[in-house]
């Protein structure tokens, strides 16, 4: 197994960075949602991660899984909409994949992200190509897997995952939505980047920036 | 953005406080998490009805809490489904000894959050039956979408099932009423103007001065098509056609026609639409037995309307006519 | 101009026809001249109440026709007082054996047309007492103006005097109730946006994105002042201050607070305002005994609100609480 | 007494011309009313004179007074607002001033206009300078009186009346309204021409154009 790349402090740093990044990008995410949804994804995520900051990040001593569990709970109880239960489930499942472990390797993170993704798919029933956050998270997990298999280091592997998530998010532009609110638009949903895939790419990118 | 608000973050909570100032005799509110319940809840010996959804659709749902309708309503942020803990707490608060029916509008967020809440409540031993409302015929190809949205039928289902619960119906009877109203209802809406979600600050969509959006959703989700503005009668026909042909409603059917304003529509325009609805239904051989007209399921200040038709039978008429005492709908008491 | 209409000239007549489609159990309509009367009018043994005014203020007045409120309502063109013959015909149609009270909002046009109608009806031997409503404190210096406008108090007067008539009050008793409600009421309104009179086709006034008009009239008449947009609480205080100090309302007074939407105001914003009204009244030592909240006297699709306070006594409360069955206001039956 | 300058045909021609003129100027009158009132004066007058055309002008044989009476009745029953009863009263009183007379001299017309003005004042209680139609009709009647006293011919006298009415209408611009809806504006009513005075000036101008 590889080196430790994330501990409780690192997990907190990641979530802090993610919270700040989502806050910065809130307007952009909401604008994406206005085009094919109901114009709230940015403010939803921002509200959720403000709560994460308050409820999950200002306590000492927990292990990463415990922090992710609190994160999931905070998101579930403050975000609402589709994003709330989906991202909430994502973090709860991440937590369940490595309970109690204080030091995470890149393989741990891969397992956690994979579990998180499975949780999202189980709850939301989205397949790849349906223009959802799955289209960013899926490629990220695959790229991470491949990079690990190719023997790359944790930081590099996560950079590649983040790149893949961003490519995945961009790849939602031509897609016709089949899940969530954007699906009501039918063909008219094509030509716009999915807001959830976009926030997912930010999630993976900030994780890559926080490990090491 | 021009709105009569203080802080964007406080909109829902302050509105609930204002509801309490206005109606202390009818409701109780909870602010953390946010919900409205019928005064004196829980009512023992009665199935409880809980609904909820994003705010901005007033009077739905808080305005339908009271005798003969809902026991509890969960108010999400503007246009954002409420959270599982919110729905769970509200469910616990109103649950009597005969179980709880969740009335859920078919939006991914609403469905997921209500699902999680029902699991939590069931974990506490509360019997919950959830029914999803999906009456919006604007959404075609429901195989390739998240399915049809829940719109106007929600109001009718809450009224009719609420009456059943009030007269002592069982959990499955009440849930069945919700299902039946949903099955027998079809709706379609249109918009002349967009609305502005306060947290966003600018209109969700832009419509040219001579355009309208047909098949709009109640969150400003784009509709079926964008076309040139037309006379009211023609617009009504455009909405009625898919509504009538979908169920389909056929000659001799008895119906309730619900002409709903989206929030910014003057009543005079709703009545102009109702005039055509009356004429068109009689041309189609339908019997207009009951009407509901007004702004009951809105999209903030959007100008536009939706039409819902419900096929009635004697039992539904009886339940529709039963007394109701809520801030949004009231008769017989 | 974006409106759900057919022809501008047909707006009022088609809206009346739509009202009849929606409420055949409650009202009857006449199209030439245009008025709405209570189903089964005239009611013998009861003083009849007639009001009217320009259209565009719905549900006022046609929406207040029915048991416990008005017997007849004359609908003028949009924002234009009805004509004498219209009021005269309506008066004849509803007059029973105990006379007719005319409830007239204080606008030159309304006053002149009702005056001429009353003369015509009196010529026919119908006893008519007219009472003018002028509760709008936005109009200062009433010596140098056409006097204060009639706004929100009209709704309250129609309800309270209507209850008196229903329980058998005499012509002068009913007229006195209208006068008393008018004397004990004060109102003030504001607008965030203009409205568009259909025959005109463009907004009556322009407001910048960060401006509001304080003291607006219900026809889009400019108000006291145009100021920068402020938080809802501050706006409520701005409206309440002149309302409270004018009567003046004093500590210990029991009041009804009426928060009225101008037509395009989402309910959630009215409730945010009601929250502050509740707090401000209790700061002033007033006792909030009754509330009315909703869009009851509107200006087409204008966004904004008005606040009316009525000082109550036991008798007014009793009459306010009495059953009413109209399309716009309904309780107790 | 002077020459005959208006008979039934002339009266009809005047009212036709006035109806057409008001229709042409409806937008302008409504715009004036939007500035200091409720944006309906033009459409009110247009609706009223359409009714005058239908109800008063397509019958033969009546004398001018009878035509004016029908005109007044038509206005009263179709215009509404302040304009309806005021202009209605104006024409009813004109009719009462020369009942049954088939041929009108300029003196008859002066008497009729004066009676009409008095009716308006009686109903509306407006004094000169309060920014109403009285500020156009008043000067018109005065100018007519003066021109007749100066021995001018009927056509010339009515031209002077029309000029005076127009000057009177323009003179309402700086006035602060004290009657009607514009009075609610207080000082802010200054700087706008009164819509009713403007329609009154059209009334006198078209009369001047129709005599002879
Ligand atoms: N069934 C689903 N599975 C996975 N992701 C989904 C699903 N439905 C919606 N989403 C994601 O949720 C995002 C929208 O989130 P948000 O705007 O917060 O919720 P809502 O649509 O309720 O307003 C979409 O952009 C999409 O990525
Ligand atoms: N008391 C009055 N006396 C004379 N003229 C008046 C009076 N009140 C209003 N007017 C005239 O009526 C005009 C407005 O007419 P109109 O717009 O048709 O009626 P409303 O004000 O009812 O909408 C004003 O411009 C003014 O000239
Ligand atoms: Mg969204
Ligand atoms: Mg949403
Ligand atoms: Mg008017
Ligand atoms: Mg006017």
PDB file of N, CA and C in Angstrom, chain A residues 27 30-31 33-40 43-44 47 75-86 88-89 92 123-125 177-181 183-186 188, chain B residues 77-85 106-110 112-113 115-116 119 138-139 144-149 197 199-200 203-205 213 219-226:
ATOM      1  N   UNK A  27     -22.191  31.659  -8.004  1.00  0.00           N
ATOM      2  CA  UNK A  27     -22.909  32.365  -9.062  1.00  0.00           C
ATOM      3  C   UNK A  27     -22.870  31.596 -10.370  1.00  0.00           C
ATOM      4  N   UNK A  30     -25.052  28.471 -10.191  1.00  0.00           N
ATOM      5  CA  UNK A  30     -26.467  28.839 -10.264  1.00  0.00           C
ATOM      6  C   UNK A  30     -26.842  29.246 -11.680  1.00  0.00           C
ATOM      7  N   UNK A  31     -25.934  29.944 -12.337  1.00  0.00           N
ATOM      8  CA  UNK A  31     -26.214  30.336 -13.722  1.00  0.00           C
ATOM      9  C   UNK A  31     -26.344  29.094 -14.606  1.00  0.00           C
ATOM     10  N   UNK A  33     -27.382  26.260 -13.595  1.00  0.00           N
ATOM     11  CA  UNK A  33     -28.657  25.659 -13.212  1.00  0.00           C
ATOM     12  C   UNK A  33     -29.839  26.462 -13.764  1.00  0.00           C
ATOM     13  N   UNK A  34     -29.653  27.776 -13.885  1.00  0.00           N
ATOM     14  CA  UNK A  34     -30.736  28.600 -14.454  1.00  0.00           C
ATOM     15  C   UNK A  34     -31.006  28.178 -15.900  1.00  0.00           C
ATOM     16  N   UNK A  35     -29.936  27.818 -16.609  1.00  0.00           N
ATOM     17  CA  UNK A  35     -30.104  27.490 -18.027  1.00  0.00           C
ATOM     18  C   UNK A  35     -30.902  26.217 -18.229  1.00  0.00           C
ATOM     19  N   UNK A  36     -30.689  25.218 -17.358  1.00  0.00           N
ATOM     20  CA  UNK A  36     -31.374  23.938 -17.602  1.00  0.00           C
ATOM     21  C   UNK A  36     -32.094  23.424 -16.358  1.00  0.00           C
ATOM     22  N   UNK A  37     -32.194  24.278 -15.338  1.00  0.00           N
ATOM     23  CA  UNK A  37     -32.856  23.810 -14.119  1.00  0.00           C
ATOM     24  C   UNK A  37     -33.582  24.937 -13.440  1.00  0.00           C
ATOM     25  N   UNK A  38     -33.354  25.112 -12.163  1.00  0.00           N
ATOM     26  CA  UNK A  38     -34.150  26.072 -11.405  1.00  0.00           C
ATOM     27  C   UNK A  38     -33.303  27.090 -10.655  1.00  0.00           C
ATOM     28  N   UNK A  39     -32.085  27.271 -11.084  1.00  0.00           N
ATOM     29  CA  UNK A  39     -31.287  28.410 -10.620  1.00  0.00           C
ATOM     30  C   UNK A  39     -30.990  28.380  -9.134  1.00  0.00           C
ATOM     31  N   UNK A  40     -30.682  27.193  -8.607  1.00  0.00           N
ATOM     32  CA  UNK A  40     -30.341  27.198  -7.189  1.00  0.00           C
ATOM     33  C   UNK A  40     -29.136  26.346  -6.828  1.00  0.00           C
ATOM     34  N   UNK A  43     -26.332  28.303  -4.856  1.00  0.00           N
ATOM     35  CA  UNK A  43     -26.682  28.720  -3.496  1.00  0.00           C
ATOM     36  C   UNK A  43     -26.954  27.512  -2.608  1.00  0.00           C
ATOM     37  N   UNK A  44     -27.466  26.444  -3.197  1.00  0.00           N
ATOM     38  CA  UNK A  44     -27.664  25.225  -2.396  1.00  0.00           C
ATOM     39  C   UNK A  44     -26.335  24.691  -1.865  1.00  0.00           C
ATOM     40  N   UNK A  47     -24.781  27.059   0.713  1.00  0.00           N
ATOM     41  CA  UNK A  47     -25.437  26.929   2.010  1.00  0.00           C
ATOM     42  C   UNK A  47     -25.001  25.643   2.690  1.00  0.00           C
ATOM     43  N   UNK A  75     -24.769  18.142   4.964  1.00  0.00           N
ATOM     44  CA  UNK A  75     -25.299  18.416   3.620  1.00  0.00           C
ATOM     45  C   UNK A  75     -26.749  17.968   3.517  1.00  0.00           C
ATOM     46  N   UNK A  76     -27.022  16.790   4.013  1.00  0.00           N
ATOM     47  CA  UNK A  76     -28.386  16.262   3.920  1.00  0.00           C
ATOM     48  C   UNK A  76     -29.372  17.193   4.621  1.00  0.00           C
ATOM     49  N   UNK A  77     -28.936  17.764   5.738  1.00  0.00           N
ATOM     50  CA  UNK A  77     -29.910  18.557   6.506  1.00  0.00           C
ATOM     51  C   UNK A  77     -29.933  20.034   6.119  1.00  0.00           C
ATOM     52  N   UNK A  78     -29.113  20.444   5.163  1.00  0.00           N
ATOM     53  CA  UNK A  78     -29.185  21.869   4.803  1.00  0.00           C
ATOM     54  C   UNK A  78     -29.327  22.146   3.313  1.00  0.00           C
ATOM     55  N   UNK A  79     -28.948  21.207   2.468  1.00  0.00           N
ATOM     56  CA  UNK A  79     -28.951  21.526   1.042  1.00  0.00           C
ATOM     57  C   UNK A  79     -30.337  21.408   0.422  1.00  0.00           C
ATOM     58  N   UNK A  80     -31.002  20.302   0.660  1.00  0.00           N
ATOM     59  CA  UNK A  80     -32.285  20.085  -0.003  1.00  0.00           C
ATOM     60  C   UNK A  80     -32.078  19.826  -1.482  1.00  0.00           C
ATOM     61  N   UNK A  81     -33.175  19.867  -2.232  1.00  0.00           N
ATOM     62  CA  UNK A  81     -33.096  19.635  -3.679  1.00  0.00           C
ATOM     63  C   UNK A  81     -32.542  18.260  -3.980  1.00  0.00           C
ATOM     64  N   UNK A  82     -32.088  18.076  -5.215  1.00  0.00           N
ATOM     65  CA  UNK A  82     -31.478  16.799  -5.585  1.00  0.00           C
ATOM     66  C   UNK A  82     -30.059  16.728  -5.034  1.00  0.00           C
ATOM     67  N   UNK A  83     -29.375  17.874  -5.066  1.00  0.00           N
ATOM     68  CA  UNK A  83     -27.984  17.906  -4.640  1.00  0.00           C
ATOM     69  C   UNK A  83     -27.780  17.453  -3.202  1.00  0.00           C
ATOM     70  N   UNK A  84     -28.681  17.812  -2.308  1.00  0.00           N
ATOM     71  CA  UNK A  84     -28.522  17.506  -0.893  1.00  0.00           C
ATOM     72  C   UNK A  84     -28.431  16.019  -0.609  1.00  0.00           C
ATOM     73  N   UNK A  85     -29.434  15.253  -0.959  1.00  0.00           N
ATOM     74  CA  UNK A  85     -29.374  13.821  -0.684  1.00  0.00           C
ATOM     75  C   UNK A  85     -28.248  13.137  -1.470  1.00  0.00           C
ATOM     76  N   UNK A  86     -27.951  13.607  -2.658  1.00  0.00           N
ATOM     77  CA  UNK A  86     -26.935  12.937  -3.474  1.00  0.00           C
ATOM     78  C   UNK A  86     -25.542  13.193  -2.919  1.00  0.00           C
ATOM     79  N   UNK A  88     -24.933  14.305   0.035  1.00  0.00           N
ATOM     80  CA  UNK A  88     -24.952  13.780   1.406  1.00  0.00           C
ATOM     81  C   UNK A  88     -24.648  12.302   1.411  1.00  0.00           C
ATOM     82  N   UNK A  89     -25.305  11.563   0.557  1.00  0.00           N
ATOM     83  CA  UNK A  89     -25.064  10.123   0.447  1.00  0.00           C
ATOM     84  C   UNK A  89     -23.611   9.853   0.034  1.00  0.00           C
ATOM     85  N   UNK A  92     -21.527  10.207   3.131  1.00  0.00           N
ATOM     86  CA  UNK A  92     -21.825   9.141   4.095  1.00  0.00           C
ATOM     87  C   UNK A  92     -21.186   7.832   3.641  1.00  0.00           C
ATOM     88  N   UNK A 123     -28.855   5.960  -5.169  1.00  0.00           N
ATOM     89  CA  UNK A 123     -29.934   6.887  -4.825  1.00  0.00           C
ATOM     90  C   UNK A 123     -30.574   7.512  -6.056  1.00  0.00           C
ATOM     91  N   UNK A 124     -29.739   7.941  -6.979  1.00  0.00           N
ATOM     92  CA  UNK A 124     -30.253   8.753  -8.085  1.00  0.00           C
ATOM     93  C   UNK A 124     -30.537   7.966  -9.348  1.00  0.00           C
ATOM     94  N   UNK A 125     -30.065   6.706  -9.380  1.00  0.00           N
ATOM     95  CA  UNK A 125     -30.323   5.827 -10.529  1.00  0.00           C
ATOM     96  C   UNK A 125     -29.833   6.389 -11.861  1.00  0.00           C
ATOM     97  N   UNK A 177     -30.077  15.655 -21.188  1.00  0.00           N
ATOM     98  CA  UNK A 177     -30.292  15.193 -19.812  1.00  0.00           C
ATOM     99  C   UNK A 177     -31.415  14.161 -19.748  1.00  0.00           C
ATOM    100  N   UNK A 178     -31.178  13.145 -18.950  1.00  0.00           N
ATOM    101  CA  UNK A 178     -32.221  12.133 -18.754  1.00  0.00           C
ATOM    102  C   UNK A 178     -32.573  11.940 -17.293  1.00  0.00           C
ATOM    103  N   UNK A 179     -31.893  12.657 -16.443  1.00  0.00           N
ATOM    104  CA  UNK A 179     -32.206  12.592 -15.019  1.00  0.00           C
ATOM    105  C   UNK A 179     -32.297  14.011 -14.474  1.00  0.00           C
ATOM    106  N   UNK A 180     -33.007  14.151 -13.369  1.00  0.00           N
ATOM    107  CA  UNK A 180     -33.081  15.465 -12.733  1.00  0.00           C
ATOM    108  C   UNK A 180     -33.923  16.439 -13.544  1.00  0.00           C
ATOM    109  N   UNK A 181     -33.928  17.645 -13.059  1.00  0.00           N
ATOM    110  CA  UNK A 181     -34.791  18.685 -13.586  1.00  0.00           C
ATOM    111  C   UNK A 181     -34.480  19.025 -15.047  1.00  0.00           C
ATOM    112  N   UNK A 183     -33.816  17.121 -17.356  1.00  0.00           N
ATOM    113  CA  UNK A 183     -34.386  16.163 -18.308  1.00  0.00           C
ATOM    114  C   UNK A 183     -35.697  16.668 -18.894  1.00  0.00           C
ATOM    115  N   UNK A 184     -36.408  17.578 -18.175  1.00  0.00           N
ATOM    116  CA  UNK A 184     -37.688  18.075 -18.689  1.00  0.00           C
ATOM    117  C   UNK A 184     -37.490  18.852 -19.981  1.00  0.00           C
ATOM    118  N   UNK A 185     -36.269  19.347 -20.152  1.00  0.00           N
ATOM    119  CA  UNK A 185     -35.968  20.147 -21.329  1.00  0.00           C
ATOM    120  C   UNK A 185     -35.801  19.317 -22.584  1.00  0.00           C
ATOM    121  N   UNK A 186     -35.609  18.019 -22.413  1.00  0.00           N
ATOM    122  CA  UNK A 186     -35.375  17.175 -23.579  1.00  0.00           C
ATOM    123  C   UNK A 186     -34.164  17.673 -24.351  1.00  0.00           C
ATOM    124  N   UNK A 188     -33.512  20.333 -25.643  1.00  0.00           N
ATOM    125  CA  UNK A 188     -33.052  21.689 -25.349  1.00  0.00           C
ATOM    126  C   UNK A 188     -32.030  21.728 -24.213  1.00  0.00           C
TER     127      UNK A 188
ATOM    128  N   UNK B  77     -36.010  25.865   1.172  1.00  0.00           N
ATOM    129  CA  UNK B  77     -35.590  27.165   0.649  1.00  0.00           C
ATOM    130  C   UNK B  77     -36.397  27.436  -0.619  1.00  0.00           C
ATOM    131  N   UNK B  78     -36.320  28.668  -1.126  1.00  0.00           N
ATOM    132  CA  UNK B  78     -37.087  29.007  -2.320  1.00  0.00           C
ATOM    133  C   UNK B  78     -36.722  28.059  -3.462  1.00  0.00           C
ATOM    134  N   UNK B  79     -37.707  27.361  -3.959  1.00  0.00           N
ATOM    135  CA  UNK B  79     -37.580  26.439  -5.098  1.00  0.00           C
ATOM    136  C   UNK B  79     -36.651  25.255  -4.818  1.00  0.00           C
ATOM    137  N   UNK B  80     -36.355  24.983  -3.557  1.00  0.00           N
ATOM    138  CA  UNK B  80     -35.459  23.875  -3.228  1.00  0.00           C
ATOM    139  C   UNK B  80     -36.176  22.918  -2.275  1.00  0.00           C
ATOM    140  N   UNK B  81     -36.214  21.649  -2.626  1.00  0.00           N
ATOM    141  CA  UNK B  81     -36.916  20.679  -1.782  1.00  0.00           C
ATOM    142  C   UNK B  81     -36.443  20.766  -0.338  1.00  0.00           C
ATOM    143  N   UNK B  82     -37.321  20.494   0.590  1.00  0.00           N
ATOM    144  CA  UNK B  82     -36.927  20.455   1.996  1.00  0.00           C
ATOM    145  C   UNK B  82     -35.978  19.279   2.229  1.00  0.00           C
ATOM    146  N   UNK B  83     -35.363  19.265   3.393  1.00  0.00           N
ATOM    147  CA  UNK B  83     -34.368  18.238   3.700  1.00  0.00           C
ATOM    148  C   UNK B  83     -35.016  17.099   4.482  1.00  0.00           C
ATOM    149  N   UNK B  84     -34.362  15.928   4.481  1.00  0.00           N
ATOM    150  CA  UNK B  84     -34.949  14.765   5.146  1.00  0.00           C
ATOM    151  C   UNK B  84     -35.233  14.998   6.633  1.00  0.00           C
ATOM    152  N   UNK B  85     -34.301  15.670   7.323  1.00  0.00           N
ATOM    153  CA  UNK B  85     -34.519  15.868   8.761  1.00  0.00           C
ATOM    154  C   UNK B  85     -35.737  16.749   9.004  1.00  0.00           C
ATOM    155  N   UNK B 106     -43.390  15.127  -7.918  1.00  0.00           N
ATOM    156  CA  UNK B 106     -42.331  14.373  -8.589  1.00  0.00           C
ATOM    157  C   UNK B 106     -41.212  15.253  -9.141  1.00  0.00           C
ATOM    158  N   UNK B 107     -40.280  15.572  -8.268  1.00  0.00           N
ATOM    159  CA  UNK B 107     -39.022  16.198  -8.651  1.00  0.00           C
ATOM    160  C   UNK B 107     -37.953  15.370  -7.970  1.00  0.00           C
ATOM    161  N   UNK B 108     -36.849  15.137  -8.647  1.00  0.00           N
ATOM    162  CA  UNK B 108     -35.796  14.289  -8.084  1.00  0.00           C
ATOM    163  C   UNK B 108     -35.507  14.653  -6.630  1.00  0.00           C
ATOM    164  N   UNK B 109     -35.329  15.956  -6.394  1.00  0.00           N
ATOM    165  CA  UNK B 109     -34.983  16.383  -5.047  1.00  0.00           C
ATOM    166  C   UNK B 109     -36.070  16.053  -4.040  1.00  0.00           C
ATOM    167  N   UNK B 110     -37.303  16.346  -4.375  1.00  0.00           N
ATOM    168  CA  UNK B 110     -38.398  16.064  -3.449  1.00  0.00           C
ATOM    169  C   UNK B 110     -38.489  14.571  -3.172  1.00  0.00           C
ATOM    170  N   UNK B 112     -36.207  12.196  -3.439  1.00  0.00           N
ATOM    171  CA  UNK B 112     -35.085  11.676  -2.653  1.00  0.00           C
ATOM    172  C   UNK B 112     -35.181  12.088  -1.191  1.00  0.00           C
ATOM    173  N   UNK B 113     -35.501  13.349  -0.956  1.00  0.00           N
ATOM    174  CA  UNK B 113     -35.549  13.828   0.431  1.00  0.00           C
ATOM    175  C   UNK B 113     -36.707  13.200   1.204  1.00  0.00           C
ATOM    176  N   UNK B 115     -38.040  10.327   0.538  1.00  0.00           N
ATOM    177  CA  UNK B 115     -37.658   8.918   0.723  1.00  0.00           C
ATOM    178  C   UNK B 115     -36.803   8.725   1.975  1.00  0.00           C
ATOM    179  N   UNK B 116     -35.788   9.569   2.090  1.00  0.00           N
ATOM    180  CA  UNK B 116     -34.899   9.443   3.246  1.00  0.00           C
ATOM    181  C   UNK B 116     -35.649   9.733   4.535  1.00  0.00           C
ATOM    182  N   UNK B 119     -37.797   6.788   5.507  1.00  0.00           N
ATOM    183  CA  UNK B 119     -36.978   5.743   6.130  1.00  0.00           C
ATOM    184  C   UNK B 119     -36.705   6.060   7.586  1.00  0.00           C
ATOM    185  N   UNK B 138     -46.858  18.520 -19.705  1.00  0.00           N
ATOM    186  CA  UNK B 138     -45.843  19.222 -20.504  1.00  0.00           C
ATOM    187  C   UNK B 138     -44.608  18.355 -20.685  1.00  0.00           C
ATOM    188  N   UNK B 139     -44.350  17.494 -19.703  1.00  0.00           N
ATOM    189  CA  UNK B 139     -43.187  16.622 -19.800  1.00  0.00           C
ATOM    190  C   UNK B 139     -43.569  15.407 -20.639  1.00  0.00           C
ATOM    191  N   UNK B 144     -37.706   8.903 -20.752  1.00  0.00           N
ATOM    192  CA  UNK B 144     -36.362   9.456 -20.902  1.00  0.00           C
ATOM    193  C   UNK B 144     -36.133  10.667 -20.015  1.00  0.00           C
ATOM    194  N   UNK B 145     -36.997  10.852 -19.048  1.00  0.00           N
ATOM    195  CA  UNK B 145     -36.847  12.003 -18.162  1.00  0.00           C
ATOM    196  C   UNK B 145     -36.991  11.512 -16.731  1.00  0.00           C
ATOM    197  N   UNK B 146     -36.925  12.467 -15.809  1.00  0.00           N
ATOM    198  CA  UNK B 146     -37.185  12.133 -14.404  1.00  0.00           C
ATOM    199  C   UNK B 146     -38.688  11.934 -14.206  1.00  0.00           C
ATOM    200  N   UNK B 147     -39.426  11.867 -15.293  1.00  0.00           N
ATOM    201  CA  UNK B 147     -40.867  11.670 -15.192  1.00  0.00           C
ATOM    202  C   UNK B 147     -41.595  12.978 -15.129  1.00  0.00           C
ATOM    203  N   UNK B 148     -42.916  12.893 -15.196  1.00  0.00           N
ATOM    204  CA  UNK B 148     -43.707  14.114 -15.173  1.00  0.00           C
ATOM    205  C   UNK B 148     -43.636  14.805 -13.824  1.00  0.00           C
ATOM    206  N   UNK B 149     -43.676  16.129 -13.876  1.00  0.00           N
ATOM    207  CA  UNK B 149     -43.625  16.909 -12.651  1.00  0.00           C
ATOM    208  C   UNK B 149     -44.976  16.899 -11.946  1.00  0.00           C
ATOM    209  N   UNK B 197     -35.402  34.048  -8.623  1.00  0.00           N
ATOM    210  CA  UNK B 197     -35.100  33.380  -7.355  1.00  0.00           C
ATOM    211  C   UNK B 197     -34.223  34.340  -6.541  1.00  0.00           C
ATOM    212  N   UNK B 199     -32.081  34.171  -4.157  1.00  0.00           N
ATOM    213  CA  UNK B 199     -30.665  33.871  -3.962  1.00  0.00           C
ATOM    214  C   UNK B 199     -29.885  34.056  -5.254  1.00  0.00           C
ATOM    215  N   UNK B 200     -30.570  34.026  -6.356  1.00  0.00           N
ATOM    216  CA  UNK B 200     -29.912  34.198  -7.646  1.00  0.00           C
ATOM    217  C   UNK B 200     -29.877  35.680  -8.020  1.00  0.00           C
ATOM    218  N   UNK B 203     -33.539  37.142 -13.310  1.00  0.00           N
ATOM    219  CA  UNK B 203     -34.596  36.254 -13.791  1.00  0.00           C
ATOM    220  C   UNK B 203     -34.045  34.905 -14.240  1.00  0.00           C
ATOM    221  N   UNK B 204     -34.771  33.845 -13.946  1.00  0.00           N
ATOM    222  CA  UNK B 204     -34.317  32.500 -14.302  1.00  0.00           C
ATOM    223  C   UNK B 204     -34.223  32.340 -15.811  1.00  0.00           C
ATOM    224  N   UNK B 205     -35.132  32.973 -16.524  1.00  0.00           N
ATOM    225  CA  UNK B 205     -35.017  32.919 -17.985  1.00  0.00           C
ATOM    226  C   UNK B 205     -35.471  34.255 -18.567  1.00  0.00           C
ATOM    227  N   UNK B 213     -43.768  31.075 -22.869  1.00  0.00           N
ATOM    228  CA  UNK B 213     -43.202  29.741 -22.716  1.00  0.00           C
ATOM    229  C   UNK B 213     -44.364  28.800 -22.391  1.00  0.00           C
ATOM    230  N   UNK B 219     -40.963  25.978 -11.227  1.00  0.00           N
ATOM    231  CA  UNK B 219     -39.705  26.558 -10.746  1.00  0.00           C
ATOM    232  C   UNK B 219     -39.045  27.364 -11.850  1.00  0.00           C
ATOM    233  N   UNK B 220     -39.829  27.696 -12.881  1.00  0.00           N
ATOM    234  CA  UNK B 220     -39.229  28.385 -14.011  1.00  0.00           C
ATOM    235  C   UNK B 220     -38.419  27.449 -14.889  1.00  0.00           C
ATOM    236  N   UNK B 221     -38.569  26.138 -14.693  1.00  0.00           N
ATOM    237  CA  UNK B 221     -37.899  25.238 -15.628  1.00  0.00           C
ATOM    238  C   UNK B 221     -38.492  25.498 -17.010  1.00  0.00           C
ATOM    239  N   UNK B 222     -37.659  25.573 -18.024  1.00  0.00           N
ATOM    240  CA  UNK B 222     -38.191  25.818 -19.365  1.00  0.00           C
ATOM    241  C   UNK B 222     -39.232  24.768 -19.742  1.00  0.00           C
ATOM    242  N   UNK B 223     -40.093  25.133 -20.653  1.00  0.00           N
ATOM    243  CA  UNK B 223     -41.216  24.259 -20.969  1.00  0.00           C
ATOM    244  C   UNK B 223     -41.042  23.505 -22.270  1.00  0.00           C
ATOM    245  N   UNK B 224     -42.164  23.216 -22.899  1.00  0.00           N
ATOM    246  CA  UNK B 224     -42.145  22.460 -24.144  1.00  0.00           C
ATOM    247  C   UNK B 224     -41.633  23.280 -25.294  1.00  0.00           C
ATOM    248  N   UNK B 225     -42.123  24.502 -25.370  1.00  0.00           N
ATOM    249  CA  UNK B 225     -41.740  25.326 -26.509  1.00  0.00           C
ATOM    250  C   UNK B 225     -41.959  26.785 -26.187  1.00  0.00           C
ATOM    251  N   UNK B 226     -41.223  27.584 -26.920  1.00  0.00           N
ATOM    252  CA  UNK B 226     -41.344  29.023 -26.779  1.00  0.00           C
ATOM    253  C   UNK B 226     -41.989  29.529 -28.057  1.00  0.00           C
TER     254      UNK B 226
END
